[in-house]
PDB file of C-alpha atoms in Angstrom:
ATOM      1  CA  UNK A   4      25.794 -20.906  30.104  1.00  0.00           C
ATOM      2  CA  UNK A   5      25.097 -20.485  34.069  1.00  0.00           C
ATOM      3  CA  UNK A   6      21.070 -20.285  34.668  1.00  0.00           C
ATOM      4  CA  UNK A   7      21.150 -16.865  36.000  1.00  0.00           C
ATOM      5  CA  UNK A   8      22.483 -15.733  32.447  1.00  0.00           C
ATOM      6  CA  UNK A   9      19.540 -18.044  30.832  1.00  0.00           C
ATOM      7  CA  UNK A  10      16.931 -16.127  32.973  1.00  0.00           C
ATOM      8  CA  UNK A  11      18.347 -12.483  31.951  1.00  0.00           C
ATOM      9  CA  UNK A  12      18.715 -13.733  28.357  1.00  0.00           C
ATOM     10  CA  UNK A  13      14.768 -14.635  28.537  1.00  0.00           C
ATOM     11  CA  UNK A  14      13.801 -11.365  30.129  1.00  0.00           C
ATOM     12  CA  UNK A  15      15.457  -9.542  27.490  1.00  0.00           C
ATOM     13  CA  UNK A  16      13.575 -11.433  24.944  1.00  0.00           C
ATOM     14  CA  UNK A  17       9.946 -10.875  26.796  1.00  0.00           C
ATOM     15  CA  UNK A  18      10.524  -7.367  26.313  1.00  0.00           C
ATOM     16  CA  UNK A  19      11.990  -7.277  22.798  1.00  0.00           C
ATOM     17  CA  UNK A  20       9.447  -9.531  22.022  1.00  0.00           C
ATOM     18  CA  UNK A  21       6.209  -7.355  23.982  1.00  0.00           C
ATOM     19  CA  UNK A  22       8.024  -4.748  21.934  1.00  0.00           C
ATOM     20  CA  UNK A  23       7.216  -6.032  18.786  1.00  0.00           C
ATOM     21  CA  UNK A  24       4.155  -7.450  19.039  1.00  0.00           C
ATOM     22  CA  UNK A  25       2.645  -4.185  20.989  1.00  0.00           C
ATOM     23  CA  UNK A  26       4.303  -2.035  19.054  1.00  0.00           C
ATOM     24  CA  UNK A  27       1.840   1.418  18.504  1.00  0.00           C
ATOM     25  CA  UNK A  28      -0.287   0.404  21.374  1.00  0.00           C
ATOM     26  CA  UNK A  29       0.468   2.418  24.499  1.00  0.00           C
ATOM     27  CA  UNK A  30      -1.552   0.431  26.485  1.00  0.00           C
ATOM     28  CA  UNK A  31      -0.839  -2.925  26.084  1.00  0.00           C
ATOM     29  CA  UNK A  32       3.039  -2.127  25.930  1.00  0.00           C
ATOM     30  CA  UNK A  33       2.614  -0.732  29.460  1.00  0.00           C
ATOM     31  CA  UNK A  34       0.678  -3.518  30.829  1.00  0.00           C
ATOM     32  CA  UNK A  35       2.932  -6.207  29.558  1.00  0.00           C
ATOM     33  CA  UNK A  36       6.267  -4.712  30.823  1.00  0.00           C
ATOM     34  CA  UNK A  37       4.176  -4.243  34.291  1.00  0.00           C
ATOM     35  CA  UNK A  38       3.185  -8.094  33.700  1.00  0.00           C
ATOM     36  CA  UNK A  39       6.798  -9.599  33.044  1.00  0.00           C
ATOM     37  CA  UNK A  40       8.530  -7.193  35.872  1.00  0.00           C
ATOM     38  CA  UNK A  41       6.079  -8.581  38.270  1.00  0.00           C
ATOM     39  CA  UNK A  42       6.946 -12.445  37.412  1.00  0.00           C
ATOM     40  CA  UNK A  43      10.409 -12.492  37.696  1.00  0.00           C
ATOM     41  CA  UNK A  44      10.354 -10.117  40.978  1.00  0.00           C
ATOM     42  CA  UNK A  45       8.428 -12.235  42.135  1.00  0.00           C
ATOM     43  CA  UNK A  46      10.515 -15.421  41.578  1.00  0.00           C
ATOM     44  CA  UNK A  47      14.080 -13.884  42.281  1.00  0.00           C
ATOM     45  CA  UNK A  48      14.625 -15.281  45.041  1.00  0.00           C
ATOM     46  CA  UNK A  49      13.541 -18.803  43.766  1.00  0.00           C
ATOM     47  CA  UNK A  50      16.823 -20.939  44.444  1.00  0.00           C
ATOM     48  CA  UNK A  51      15.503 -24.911  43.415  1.00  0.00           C
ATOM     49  CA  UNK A  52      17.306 -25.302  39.664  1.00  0.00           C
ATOM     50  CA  UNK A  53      14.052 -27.625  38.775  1.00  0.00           C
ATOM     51  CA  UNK A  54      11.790 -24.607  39.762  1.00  0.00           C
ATOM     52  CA  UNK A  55      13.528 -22.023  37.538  1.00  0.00           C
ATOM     53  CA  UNK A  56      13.944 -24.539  34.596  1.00  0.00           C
ATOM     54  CA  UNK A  57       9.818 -24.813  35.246  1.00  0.00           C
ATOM     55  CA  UNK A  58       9.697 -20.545  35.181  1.00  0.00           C
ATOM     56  CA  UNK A  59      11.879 -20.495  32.186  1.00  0.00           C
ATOM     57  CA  UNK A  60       9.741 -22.695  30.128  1.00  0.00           C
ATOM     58  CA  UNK A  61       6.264 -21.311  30.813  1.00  0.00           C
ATOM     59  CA  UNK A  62       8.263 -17.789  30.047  1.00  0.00           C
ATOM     60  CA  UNK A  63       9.354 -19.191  26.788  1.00  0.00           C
ATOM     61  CA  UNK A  64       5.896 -20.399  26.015  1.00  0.00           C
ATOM     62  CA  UNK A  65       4.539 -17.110  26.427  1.00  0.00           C
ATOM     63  CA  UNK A  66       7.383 -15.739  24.601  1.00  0.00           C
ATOM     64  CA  UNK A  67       6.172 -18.067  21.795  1.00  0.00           C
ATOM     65  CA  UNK A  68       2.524 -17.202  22.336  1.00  0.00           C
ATOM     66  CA  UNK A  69       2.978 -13.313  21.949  1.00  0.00           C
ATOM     67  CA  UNK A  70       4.962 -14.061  18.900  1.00  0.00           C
ATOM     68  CA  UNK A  71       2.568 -16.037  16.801  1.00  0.00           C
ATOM     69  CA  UNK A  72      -0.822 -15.629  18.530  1.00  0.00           C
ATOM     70  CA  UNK A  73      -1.268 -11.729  18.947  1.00  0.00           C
ATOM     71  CA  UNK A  74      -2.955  -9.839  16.209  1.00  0.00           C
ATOM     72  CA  UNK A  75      -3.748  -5.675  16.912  1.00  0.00           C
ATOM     73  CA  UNK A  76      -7.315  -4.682  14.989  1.00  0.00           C
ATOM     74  CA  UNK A  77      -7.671  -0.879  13.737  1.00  0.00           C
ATOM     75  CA  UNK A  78     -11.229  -0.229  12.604  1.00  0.00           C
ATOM     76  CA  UNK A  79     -10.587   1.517   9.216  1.00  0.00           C
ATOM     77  CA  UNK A  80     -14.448   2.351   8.766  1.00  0.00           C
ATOM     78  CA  UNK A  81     -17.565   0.601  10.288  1.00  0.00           C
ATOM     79  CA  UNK A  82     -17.790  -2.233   8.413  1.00  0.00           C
ATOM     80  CA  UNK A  83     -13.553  -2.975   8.157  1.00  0.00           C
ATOM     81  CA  UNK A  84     -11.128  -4.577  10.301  1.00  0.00           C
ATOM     82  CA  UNK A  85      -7.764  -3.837   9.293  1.00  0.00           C
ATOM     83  CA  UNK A  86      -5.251  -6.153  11.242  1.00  0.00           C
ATOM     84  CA  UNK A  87      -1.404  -6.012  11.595  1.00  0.00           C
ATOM     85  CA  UNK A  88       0.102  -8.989  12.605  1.00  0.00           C
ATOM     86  CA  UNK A  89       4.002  -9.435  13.144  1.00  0.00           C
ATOM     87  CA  UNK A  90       5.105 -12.977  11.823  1.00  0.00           C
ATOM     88  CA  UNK A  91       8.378 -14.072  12.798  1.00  0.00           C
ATOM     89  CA  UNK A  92      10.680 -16.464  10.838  1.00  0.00           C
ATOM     90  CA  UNK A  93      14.371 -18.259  11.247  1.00  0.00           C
ATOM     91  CA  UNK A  94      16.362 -15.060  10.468  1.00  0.00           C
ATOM     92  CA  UNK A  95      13.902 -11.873   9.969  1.00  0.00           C
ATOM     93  CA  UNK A  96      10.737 -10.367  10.992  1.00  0.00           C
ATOM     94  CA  UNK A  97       8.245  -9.023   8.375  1.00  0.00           C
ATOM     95  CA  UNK A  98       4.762  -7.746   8.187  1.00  0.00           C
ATOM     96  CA  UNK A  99       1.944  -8.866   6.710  1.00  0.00           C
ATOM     97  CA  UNK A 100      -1.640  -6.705   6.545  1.00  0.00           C
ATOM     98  CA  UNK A 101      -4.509  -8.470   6.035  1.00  0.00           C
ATOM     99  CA  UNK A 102      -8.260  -5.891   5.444  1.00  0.00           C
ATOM    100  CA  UNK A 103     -11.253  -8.531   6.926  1.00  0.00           C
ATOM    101  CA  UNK A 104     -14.465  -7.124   5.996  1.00  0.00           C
ATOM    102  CA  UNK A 105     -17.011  -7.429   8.133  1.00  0.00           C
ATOM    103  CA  UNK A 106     -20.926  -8.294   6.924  1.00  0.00           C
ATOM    104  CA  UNK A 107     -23.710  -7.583   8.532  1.00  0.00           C
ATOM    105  CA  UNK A 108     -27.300  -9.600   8.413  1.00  0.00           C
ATOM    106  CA  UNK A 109     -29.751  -8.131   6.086  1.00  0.00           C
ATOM    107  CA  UNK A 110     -33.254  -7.701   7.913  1.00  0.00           C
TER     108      UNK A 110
END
């Protein structure tokens, strides 16, 4: 597989990926795509194979990142965290919710 099809196939999977993991957040969805645009405009016109073999891997590590690391929070009532988080295995994607209750010090 030529590089320039490697460095499509990665973009794709940024987005699908930002998709996911931002999914119901407006926000964050908008400043990611913003965020992965602007790195590989601005690295088009890089031509060194070594160079794009170094993009390509910090892009999959972020892929990676986003994947496991991100967690979105919704405040069910003051004292309740109620977080989302996308886990994804060899051949599907599932959902697990997990309710964190926050306690606060008794004066």
């Amino acid at each position: 597989m030529g590089q320039a099809v490697k460095v499509l196939q990665l973009f794709k999977t940024l987005h699908r990926t930002r998709q996911q993991v931002f999914k119901n957040d407006a926000r964050a969805l908008e400043a990611a795509r913003i965020k992965i645009n602007e790195e590989f405009k601005k690295n088009k016109s890089e031509t060194s194979p070594k160079k794009v073999e170094e993009l390509m891997k910090i892009g999959s590590d972020v892929e990676l990142l986003l994947r496991t690391s991100v967690i979105q929070g919704i405040h069910t009532d003051h004292n309740t965290l109620r977080v989302a988080s996308v886990v994804s295995g060899s051949s599907s994607s599932w959902r697990r919710e997990v309710a964190l209750v926050w306690w606060q010090e008794q004066t």
